[in-house]
GROMACS .gro file of C-alpha atoms in nm:
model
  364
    1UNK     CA    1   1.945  10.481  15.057
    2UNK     CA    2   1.707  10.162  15.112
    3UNK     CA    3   1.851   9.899  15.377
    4UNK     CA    4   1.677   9.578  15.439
    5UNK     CA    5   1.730   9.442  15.823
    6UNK     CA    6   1.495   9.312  16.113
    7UNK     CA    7   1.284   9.549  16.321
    8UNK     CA    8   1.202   9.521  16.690
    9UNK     CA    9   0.869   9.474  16.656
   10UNK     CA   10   0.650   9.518  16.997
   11UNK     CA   11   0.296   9.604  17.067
   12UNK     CA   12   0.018   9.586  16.879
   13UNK     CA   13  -0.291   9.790  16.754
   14UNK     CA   14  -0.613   9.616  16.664
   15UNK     CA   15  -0.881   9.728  16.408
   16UNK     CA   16  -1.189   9.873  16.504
   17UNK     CA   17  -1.415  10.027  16.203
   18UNK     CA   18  -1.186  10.286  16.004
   19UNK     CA   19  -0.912  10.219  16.277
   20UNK     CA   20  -0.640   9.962  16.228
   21UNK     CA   21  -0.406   9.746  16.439
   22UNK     CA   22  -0.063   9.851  16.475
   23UNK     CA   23   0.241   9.665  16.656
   24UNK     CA   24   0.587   9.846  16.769
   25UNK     CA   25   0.807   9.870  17.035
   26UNK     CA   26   0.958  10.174  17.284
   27UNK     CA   27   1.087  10.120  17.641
   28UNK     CA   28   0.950  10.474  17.649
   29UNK     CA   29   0.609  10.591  17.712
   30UNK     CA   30   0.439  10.890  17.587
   31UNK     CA   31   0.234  11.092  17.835
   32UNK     CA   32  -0.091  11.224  17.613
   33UNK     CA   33  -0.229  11.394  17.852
   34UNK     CA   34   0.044  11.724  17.803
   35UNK     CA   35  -0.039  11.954  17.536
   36UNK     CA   36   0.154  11.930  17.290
   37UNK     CA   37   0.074  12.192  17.023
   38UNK     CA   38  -0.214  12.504  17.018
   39UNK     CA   39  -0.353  12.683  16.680
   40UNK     CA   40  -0.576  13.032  16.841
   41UNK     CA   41  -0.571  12.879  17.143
   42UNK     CA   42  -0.740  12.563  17.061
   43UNK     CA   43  -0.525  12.285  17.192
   44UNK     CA   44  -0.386  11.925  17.086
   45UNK     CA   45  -0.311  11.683  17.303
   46UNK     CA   46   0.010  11.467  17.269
   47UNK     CA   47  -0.243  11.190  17.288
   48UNK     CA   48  -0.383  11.288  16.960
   49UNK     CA   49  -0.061  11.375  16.757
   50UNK     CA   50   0.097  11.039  16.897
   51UNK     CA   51  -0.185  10.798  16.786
   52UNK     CA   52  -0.198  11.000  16.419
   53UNK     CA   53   0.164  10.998  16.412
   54UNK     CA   54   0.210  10.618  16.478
   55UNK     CA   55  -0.066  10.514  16.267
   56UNK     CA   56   0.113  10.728  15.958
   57UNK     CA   57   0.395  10.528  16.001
   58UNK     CA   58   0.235  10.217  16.049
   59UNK     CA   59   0.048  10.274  15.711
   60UNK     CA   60   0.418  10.390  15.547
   61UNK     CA   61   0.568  10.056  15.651
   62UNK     CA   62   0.262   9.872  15.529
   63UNK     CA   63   0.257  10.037  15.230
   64UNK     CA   64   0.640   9.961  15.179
   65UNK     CA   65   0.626   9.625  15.312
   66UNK     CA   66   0.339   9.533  15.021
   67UNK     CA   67   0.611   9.666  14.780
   68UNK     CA   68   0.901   9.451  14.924
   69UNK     CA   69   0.643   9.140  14.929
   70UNK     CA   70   0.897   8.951  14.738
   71UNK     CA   71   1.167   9.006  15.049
   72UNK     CA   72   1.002   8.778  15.304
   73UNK     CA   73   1.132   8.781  15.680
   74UNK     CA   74   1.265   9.129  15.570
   75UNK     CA   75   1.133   9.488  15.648
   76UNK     CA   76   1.272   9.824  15.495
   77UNK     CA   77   1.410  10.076  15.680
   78UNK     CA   78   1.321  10.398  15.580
   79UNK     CA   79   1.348  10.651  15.864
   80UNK     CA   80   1.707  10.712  15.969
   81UNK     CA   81   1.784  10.804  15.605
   82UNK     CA   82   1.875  11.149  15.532
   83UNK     CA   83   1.639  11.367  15.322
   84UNK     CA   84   1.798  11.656  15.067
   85UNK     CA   85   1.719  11.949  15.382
   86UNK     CA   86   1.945  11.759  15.618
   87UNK     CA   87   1.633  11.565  15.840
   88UNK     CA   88   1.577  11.211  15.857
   89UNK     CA   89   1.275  11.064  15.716
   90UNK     CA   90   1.131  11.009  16.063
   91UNK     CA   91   1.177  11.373  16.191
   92UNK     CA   92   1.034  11.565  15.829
   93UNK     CA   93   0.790  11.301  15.904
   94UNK     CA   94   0.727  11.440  16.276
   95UNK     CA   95   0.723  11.829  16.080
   96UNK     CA   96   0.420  11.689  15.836
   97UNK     CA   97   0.239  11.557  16.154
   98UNK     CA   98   0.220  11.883  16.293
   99UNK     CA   99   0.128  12.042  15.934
  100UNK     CA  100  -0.189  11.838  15.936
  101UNK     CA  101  -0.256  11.910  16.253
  102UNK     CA  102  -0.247  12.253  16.181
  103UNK     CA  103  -0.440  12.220  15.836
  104UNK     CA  104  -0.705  12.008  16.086
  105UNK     CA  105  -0.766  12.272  16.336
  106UNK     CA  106  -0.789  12.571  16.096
  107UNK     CA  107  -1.056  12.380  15.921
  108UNK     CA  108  -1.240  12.303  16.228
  109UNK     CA  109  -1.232  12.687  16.292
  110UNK     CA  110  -1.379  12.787  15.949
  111UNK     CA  111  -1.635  12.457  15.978
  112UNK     CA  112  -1.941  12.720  16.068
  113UNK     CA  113  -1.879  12.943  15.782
  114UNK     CA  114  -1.993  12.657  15.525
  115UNK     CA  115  -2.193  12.539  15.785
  116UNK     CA  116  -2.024  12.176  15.835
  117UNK     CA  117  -2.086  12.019  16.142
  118UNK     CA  118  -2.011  11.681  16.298
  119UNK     CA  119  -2.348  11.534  16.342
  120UNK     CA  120  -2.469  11.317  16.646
  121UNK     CA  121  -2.520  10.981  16.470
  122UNK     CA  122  -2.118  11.081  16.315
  123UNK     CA  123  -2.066  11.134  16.711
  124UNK     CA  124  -2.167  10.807  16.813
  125UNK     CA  125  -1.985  10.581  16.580
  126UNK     CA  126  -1.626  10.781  16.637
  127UNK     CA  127  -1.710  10.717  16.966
  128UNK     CA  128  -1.773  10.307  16.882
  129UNK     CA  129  -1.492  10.338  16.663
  130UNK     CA  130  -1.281  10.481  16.934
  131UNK     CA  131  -1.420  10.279  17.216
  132UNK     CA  132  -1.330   9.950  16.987
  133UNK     CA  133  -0.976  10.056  16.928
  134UNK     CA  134  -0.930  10.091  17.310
  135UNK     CA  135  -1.042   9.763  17.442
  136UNK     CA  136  -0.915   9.600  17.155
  137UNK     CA  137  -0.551   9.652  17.204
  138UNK     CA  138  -0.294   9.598  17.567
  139UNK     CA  139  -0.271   9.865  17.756
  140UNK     CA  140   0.109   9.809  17.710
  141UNK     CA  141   0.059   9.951  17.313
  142UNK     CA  142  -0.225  10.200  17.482
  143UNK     CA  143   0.085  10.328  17.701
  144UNK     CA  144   0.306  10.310  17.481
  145UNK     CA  145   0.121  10.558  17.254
  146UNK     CA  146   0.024  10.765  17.510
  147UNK     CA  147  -0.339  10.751  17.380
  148UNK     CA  148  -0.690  10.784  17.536
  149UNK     CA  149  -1.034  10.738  17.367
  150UNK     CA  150  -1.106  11.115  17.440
  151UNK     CA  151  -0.804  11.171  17.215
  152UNK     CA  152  -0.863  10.924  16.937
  153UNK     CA  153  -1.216  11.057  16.912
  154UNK     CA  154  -1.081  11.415  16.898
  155UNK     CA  155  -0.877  11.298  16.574
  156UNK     CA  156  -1.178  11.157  16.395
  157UNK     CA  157  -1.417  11.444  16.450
  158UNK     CA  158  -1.157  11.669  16.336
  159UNK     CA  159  -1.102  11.390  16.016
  160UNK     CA  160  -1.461  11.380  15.947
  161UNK     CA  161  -1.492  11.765  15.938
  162UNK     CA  162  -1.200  11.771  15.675
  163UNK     CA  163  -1.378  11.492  15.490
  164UNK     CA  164  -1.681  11.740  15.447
  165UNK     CA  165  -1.476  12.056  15.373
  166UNK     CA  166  -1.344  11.995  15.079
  167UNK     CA  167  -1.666  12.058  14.854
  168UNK     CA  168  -1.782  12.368  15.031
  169UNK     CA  169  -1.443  12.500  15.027
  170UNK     CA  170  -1.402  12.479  14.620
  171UNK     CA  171  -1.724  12.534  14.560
  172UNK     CA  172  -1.686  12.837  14.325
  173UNK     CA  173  -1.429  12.723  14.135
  174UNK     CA  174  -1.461  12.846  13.753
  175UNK     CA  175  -1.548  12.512  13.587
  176UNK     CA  176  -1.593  12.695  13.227
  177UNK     CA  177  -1.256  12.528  13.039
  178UNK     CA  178  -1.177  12.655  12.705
  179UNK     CA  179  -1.251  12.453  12.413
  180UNK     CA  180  -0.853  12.492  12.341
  181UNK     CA  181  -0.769  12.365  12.690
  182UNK     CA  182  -0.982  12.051  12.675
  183UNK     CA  183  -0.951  11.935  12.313
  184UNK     CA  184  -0.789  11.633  12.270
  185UNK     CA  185  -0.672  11.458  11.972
  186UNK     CA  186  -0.595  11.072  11.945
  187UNK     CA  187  -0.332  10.934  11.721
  188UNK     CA  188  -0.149  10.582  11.664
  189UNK     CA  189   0.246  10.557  11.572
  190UNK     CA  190   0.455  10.350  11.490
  191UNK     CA  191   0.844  10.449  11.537
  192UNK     CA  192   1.179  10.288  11.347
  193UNK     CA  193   1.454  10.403  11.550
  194UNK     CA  194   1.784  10.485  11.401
  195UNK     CA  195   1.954  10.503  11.698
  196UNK     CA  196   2.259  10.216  11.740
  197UNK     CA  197   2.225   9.946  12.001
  198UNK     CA  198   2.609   9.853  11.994
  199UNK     CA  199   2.904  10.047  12.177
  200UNK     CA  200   3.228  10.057  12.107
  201UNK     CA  201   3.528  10.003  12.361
  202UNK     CA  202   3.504  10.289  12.547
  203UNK     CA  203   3.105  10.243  12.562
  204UNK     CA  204   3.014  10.510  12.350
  205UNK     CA  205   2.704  10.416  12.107
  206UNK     CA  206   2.777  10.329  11.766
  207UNK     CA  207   2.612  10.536  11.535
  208UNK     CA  208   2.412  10.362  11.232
  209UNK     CA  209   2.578  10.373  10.920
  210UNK     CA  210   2.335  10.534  10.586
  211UNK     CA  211   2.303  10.216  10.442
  212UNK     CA  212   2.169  10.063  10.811
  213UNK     CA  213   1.911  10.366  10.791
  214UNK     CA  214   1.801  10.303  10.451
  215UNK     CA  215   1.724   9.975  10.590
  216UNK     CA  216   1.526  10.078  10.861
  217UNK     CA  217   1.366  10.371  10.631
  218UNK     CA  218   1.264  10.064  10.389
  219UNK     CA  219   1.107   9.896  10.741
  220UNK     CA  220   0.878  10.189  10.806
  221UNK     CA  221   0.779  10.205  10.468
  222UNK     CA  222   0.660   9.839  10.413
  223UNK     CA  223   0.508   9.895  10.754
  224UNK     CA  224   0.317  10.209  10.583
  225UNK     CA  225   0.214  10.017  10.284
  226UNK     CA  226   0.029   9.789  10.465
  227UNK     CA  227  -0.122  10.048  10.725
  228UNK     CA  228  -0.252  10.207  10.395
  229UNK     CA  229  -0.392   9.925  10.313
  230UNK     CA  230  -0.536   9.781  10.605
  231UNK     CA  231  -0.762  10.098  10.619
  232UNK     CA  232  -0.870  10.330  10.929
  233UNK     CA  233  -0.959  10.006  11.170
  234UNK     CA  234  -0.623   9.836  11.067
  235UNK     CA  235  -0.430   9.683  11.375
  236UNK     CA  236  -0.125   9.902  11.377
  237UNK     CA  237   0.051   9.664  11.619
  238UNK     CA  238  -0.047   9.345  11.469
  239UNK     CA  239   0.095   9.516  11.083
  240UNK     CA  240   0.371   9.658  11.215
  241UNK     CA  241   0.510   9.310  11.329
  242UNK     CA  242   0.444   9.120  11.027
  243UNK     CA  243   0.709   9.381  10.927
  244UNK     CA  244   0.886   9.303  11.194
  245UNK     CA  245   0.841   9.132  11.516
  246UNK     CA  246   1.058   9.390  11.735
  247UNK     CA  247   0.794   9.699  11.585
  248UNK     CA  248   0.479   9.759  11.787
  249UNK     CA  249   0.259  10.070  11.785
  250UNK     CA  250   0.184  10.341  12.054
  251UNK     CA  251  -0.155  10.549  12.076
  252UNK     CA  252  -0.130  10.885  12.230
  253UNK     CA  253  -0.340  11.121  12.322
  254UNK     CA  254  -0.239  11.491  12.278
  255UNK     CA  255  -0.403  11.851  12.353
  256UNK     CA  256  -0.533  11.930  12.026
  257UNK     CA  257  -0.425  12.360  12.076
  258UNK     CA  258  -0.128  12.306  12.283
  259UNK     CA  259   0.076  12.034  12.157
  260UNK     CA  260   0.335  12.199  12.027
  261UNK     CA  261   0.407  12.388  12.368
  262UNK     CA  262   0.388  12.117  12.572
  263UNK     CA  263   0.649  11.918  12.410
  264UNK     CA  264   0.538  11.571  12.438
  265UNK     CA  265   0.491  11.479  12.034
  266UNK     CA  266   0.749  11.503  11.805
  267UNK     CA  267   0.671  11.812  11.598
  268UNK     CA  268   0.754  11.643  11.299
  269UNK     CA  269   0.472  11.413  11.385
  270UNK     CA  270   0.231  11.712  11.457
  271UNK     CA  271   0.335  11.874  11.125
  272UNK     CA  272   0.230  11.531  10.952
  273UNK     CA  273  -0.144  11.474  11.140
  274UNK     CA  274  -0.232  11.859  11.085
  275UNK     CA  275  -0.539  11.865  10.854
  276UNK     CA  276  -0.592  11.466  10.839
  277UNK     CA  277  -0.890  11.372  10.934
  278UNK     CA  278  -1.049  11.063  11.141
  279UNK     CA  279  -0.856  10.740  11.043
  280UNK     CA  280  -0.647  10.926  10.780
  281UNK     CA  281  -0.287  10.782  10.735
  282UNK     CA  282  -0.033  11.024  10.656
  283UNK     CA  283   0.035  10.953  10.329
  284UNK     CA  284   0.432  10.918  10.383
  285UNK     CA  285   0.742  10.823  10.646
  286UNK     CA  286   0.789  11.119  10.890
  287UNK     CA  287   1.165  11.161  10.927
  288UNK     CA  288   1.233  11.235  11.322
  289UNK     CA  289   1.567  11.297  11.450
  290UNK     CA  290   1.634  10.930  11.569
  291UNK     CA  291   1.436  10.766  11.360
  292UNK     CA  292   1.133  10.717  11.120
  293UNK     CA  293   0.758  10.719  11.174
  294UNK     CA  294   0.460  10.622  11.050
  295UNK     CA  295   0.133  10.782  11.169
  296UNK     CA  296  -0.264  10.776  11.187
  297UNK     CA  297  -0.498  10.997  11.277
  298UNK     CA  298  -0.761  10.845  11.521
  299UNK     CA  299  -0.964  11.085  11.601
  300UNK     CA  300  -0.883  11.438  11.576
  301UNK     CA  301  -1.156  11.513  11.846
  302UNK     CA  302  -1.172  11.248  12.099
  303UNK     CA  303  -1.495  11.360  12.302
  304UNK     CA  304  -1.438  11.127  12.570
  305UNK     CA  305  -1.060  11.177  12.653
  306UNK     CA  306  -1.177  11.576  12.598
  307UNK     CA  307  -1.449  11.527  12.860
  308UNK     CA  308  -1.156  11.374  13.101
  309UNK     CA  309  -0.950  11.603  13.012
  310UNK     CA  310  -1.181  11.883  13.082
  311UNK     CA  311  -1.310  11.724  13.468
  312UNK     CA  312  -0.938  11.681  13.519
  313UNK     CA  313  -0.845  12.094  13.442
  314UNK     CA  314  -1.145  12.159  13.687
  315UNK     CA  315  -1.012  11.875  13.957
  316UNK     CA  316  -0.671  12.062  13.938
  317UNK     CA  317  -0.829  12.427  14.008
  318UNK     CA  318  -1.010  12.292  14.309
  319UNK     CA  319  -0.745  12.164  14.422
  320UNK     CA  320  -0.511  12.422  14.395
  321UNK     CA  321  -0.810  12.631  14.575
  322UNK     CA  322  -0.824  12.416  14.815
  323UNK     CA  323  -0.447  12.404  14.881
  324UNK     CA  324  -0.448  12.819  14.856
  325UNK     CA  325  -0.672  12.853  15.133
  326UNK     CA  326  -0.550  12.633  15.356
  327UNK     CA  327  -0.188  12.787  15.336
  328UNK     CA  328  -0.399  13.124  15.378
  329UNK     CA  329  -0.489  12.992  15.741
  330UNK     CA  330  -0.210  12.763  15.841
  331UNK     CA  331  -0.068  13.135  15.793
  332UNK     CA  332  -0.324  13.348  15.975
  333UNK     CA  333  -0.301  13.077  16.266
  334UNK     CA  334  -0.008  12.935  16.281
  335UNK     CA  335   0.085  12.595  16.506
  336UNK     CA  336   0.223  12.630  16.807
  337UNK     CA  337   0.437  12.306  16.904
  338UNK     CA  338   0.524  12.279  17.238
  339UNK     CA  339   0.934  12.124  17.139
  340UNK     CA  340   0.973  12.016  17.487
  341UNK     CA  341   0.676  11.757  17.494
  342UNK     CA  342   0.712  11.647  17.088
  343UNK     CA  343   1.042  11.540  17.170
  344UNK     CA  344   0.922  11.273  17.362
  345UNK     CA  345   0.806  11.063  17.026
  346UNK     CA  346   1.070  10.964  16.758
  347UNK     CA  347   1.018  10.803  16.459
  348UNK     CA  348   1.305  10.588  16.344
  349UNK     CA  349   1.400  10.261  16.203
  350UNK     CA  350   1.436  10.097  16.561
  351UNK     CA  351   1.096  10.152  16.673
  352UNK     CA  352   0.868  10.014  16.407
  353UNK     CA  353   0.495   9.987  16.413
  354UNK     CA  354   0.297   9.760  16.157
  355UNK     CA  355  -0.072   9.776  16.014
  356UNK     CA  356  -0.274   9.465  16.202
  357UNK     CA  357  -0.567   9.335  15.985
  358UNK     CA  358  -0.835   9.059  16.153
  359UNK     CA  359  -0.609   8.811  15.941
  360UNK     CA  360  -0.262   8.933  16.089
  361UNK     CA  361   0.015   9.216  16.014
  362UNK     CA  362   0.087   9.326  15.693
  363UNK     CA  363   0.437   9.280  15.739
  364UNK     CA  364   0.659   9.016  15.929
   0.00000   0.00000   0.00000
């Protein structure tokens, strides 16, 4: 559930190089120096997991407050809410904090084995970076945070390592895709629907009668005259509404081997384009459940949507590497959260921090 409401809004973080400004409020204020969470013995400071945690939700409530642009003088609250496992927002929030942490430090722990290092000139502008943010911003929001620039430059040399691990780590991913995997055919429709637009008392949809069908039948076959006509470059779109101005044309691109399986197509529709070839019109109406169709047949291979489809098949098994072997350390080497000491932040509707740009916040 989405409420709409004014924040306290207090403090605020100023940019500095891939750092942003942030503003929100606590009475409370977080001691960084504890440790707040160990993965093998390698420690976190609550320094560190504060500042990453507040700038997360800062960038949420940016992001949210661009998409509530129209609600001016308002801000969304979006933490107190409930989520389906019986958290708030803010706390499952807190529990991702700590899984990136976790993903962080295991990757900083396999770093040598693809030979990924932070280098010195990376060094010295985290430490710029980190050194900006500080004198940037009141020590009221510094405090408030519980941050140091020892801890902010922690969190960007374990970011930048992550930044670099990615390629090493799905490096020998099979990139060989089946011709049948990538193929992809292109096609351009135009659909009649039969299905009734008026209800009757109760609200239930009132079904055409035959003679409204034959009408629309009639509509999808002038539309296919002209199609015919028009040839293989024909504006589908532009005929269809001299037919009628309500008609208008889709293009859609389809897995030339797999279509049927995935679902997406109307198999009448398949059964129609099999065997045409490029810019061949189906030389009839396709009858669909809810409707008629006409049909053209772009491109059976589309080498361009096949090459994108083929770099996307190869994205997916990187990335599903890349997920697999990080859940294959997270579980070798486990966080450790020290309860006791993460307590001490919340994230919830009443304290809110906001992205500040050179120009101002992103949000009122």
């Amino acid at each position: 559930m989405k409420k709409f409401g004014k924040k306290i809004v207090c403090g605020t973080l100023m940019a500095a190089l891939a750092l942003g400004a942030l503003t929100g409020c606590s009475d409370k204020k977080v001691d960084g120096t504890q440790t707040v969470a160990t993965v093998d013995q390698t420690e976190i400071t609550m320094g560190t997991a504060s500042f990453l945690a507040r700038y997360q939700q800062a960038s949420t409530e940016a992001m949210y407050q661009q998409m509530m642009g129209s609600l001016s003088g308002q801000s969304m609250d979006i933490w107190d809410g409930e989520t389906e496992n019986g958290k708030t927002y803010g706390e499952e929030a807190k529990d991702n904090i700590m899984t990136l942490l976790n993903q962080l430090l295991v990757m900083e722990k396999h770093a040598p084995d693809y030979g990924i290092t932070v280098t010195d000139e990376e060094k010295e502008a985290i430490s710029a970076a980190a050194e900006g943010f500080m004198s940037a911003n009141s020590q009221e929001v510094i405090e408030k945070i519980g941050v140091s620039q020892s801890d902010i430059e922690r969190l960007l040399e374990l970011q930048t390592i992550q930044s670099k691990m990615y390629g090493p780590m799905t490096a020998d991913v099979d990139t060989n895709v089946p011709d049948e995997e990538a193929n992809q055919s292109v096609i351009t429709l135009v659909r009649v629907s039969t299905v009734g637009t008026e209800k009757d008392e109760d609200g239930n949809t009132i079904e055409l009668t035959d003679e409204e069908k034959a009408q629309k039948k009639e509509l999808a076959q002038q539309v296919l005259d002209k199609v015919k006509a028009a040839g293989a470059e024909g504006d589908m779109d532009a005929l269809a509404k001299e037919v009628d101005e309500d008609l208008s044309s889709t293009k859609r691109t389809y897995t030339t081997a797999s279509a049927r399986e995935d679902g997406n197509i109307d198999t009448e529709i398949l059964d129609a384009v099999e065997g045409l070839t490029d810019g061949q019109v189906y030389d009839g109406v396709v009858e669909l459940e809810d409707g008629y169709a006409v049909v053209r047949m772009d491109k059976v291979l589309d080498e361009e949507a096949t090459e994108s489809q083929r770099n996307s098949i190869i994205s997916s098994r990187k990335q599903d590497l890349y997920n697999e072997t990080l859940d294959q350390w997270t579980e070798e080497f486990p966080i450790q959260v020290e309860d006791s000491v993460w307590k001490q932040l919340t994230i919830t509707d009443d304290v809110s921090f906001l992205m500040v740009t050179n120009t101002g916040t992103t949000a009122e």
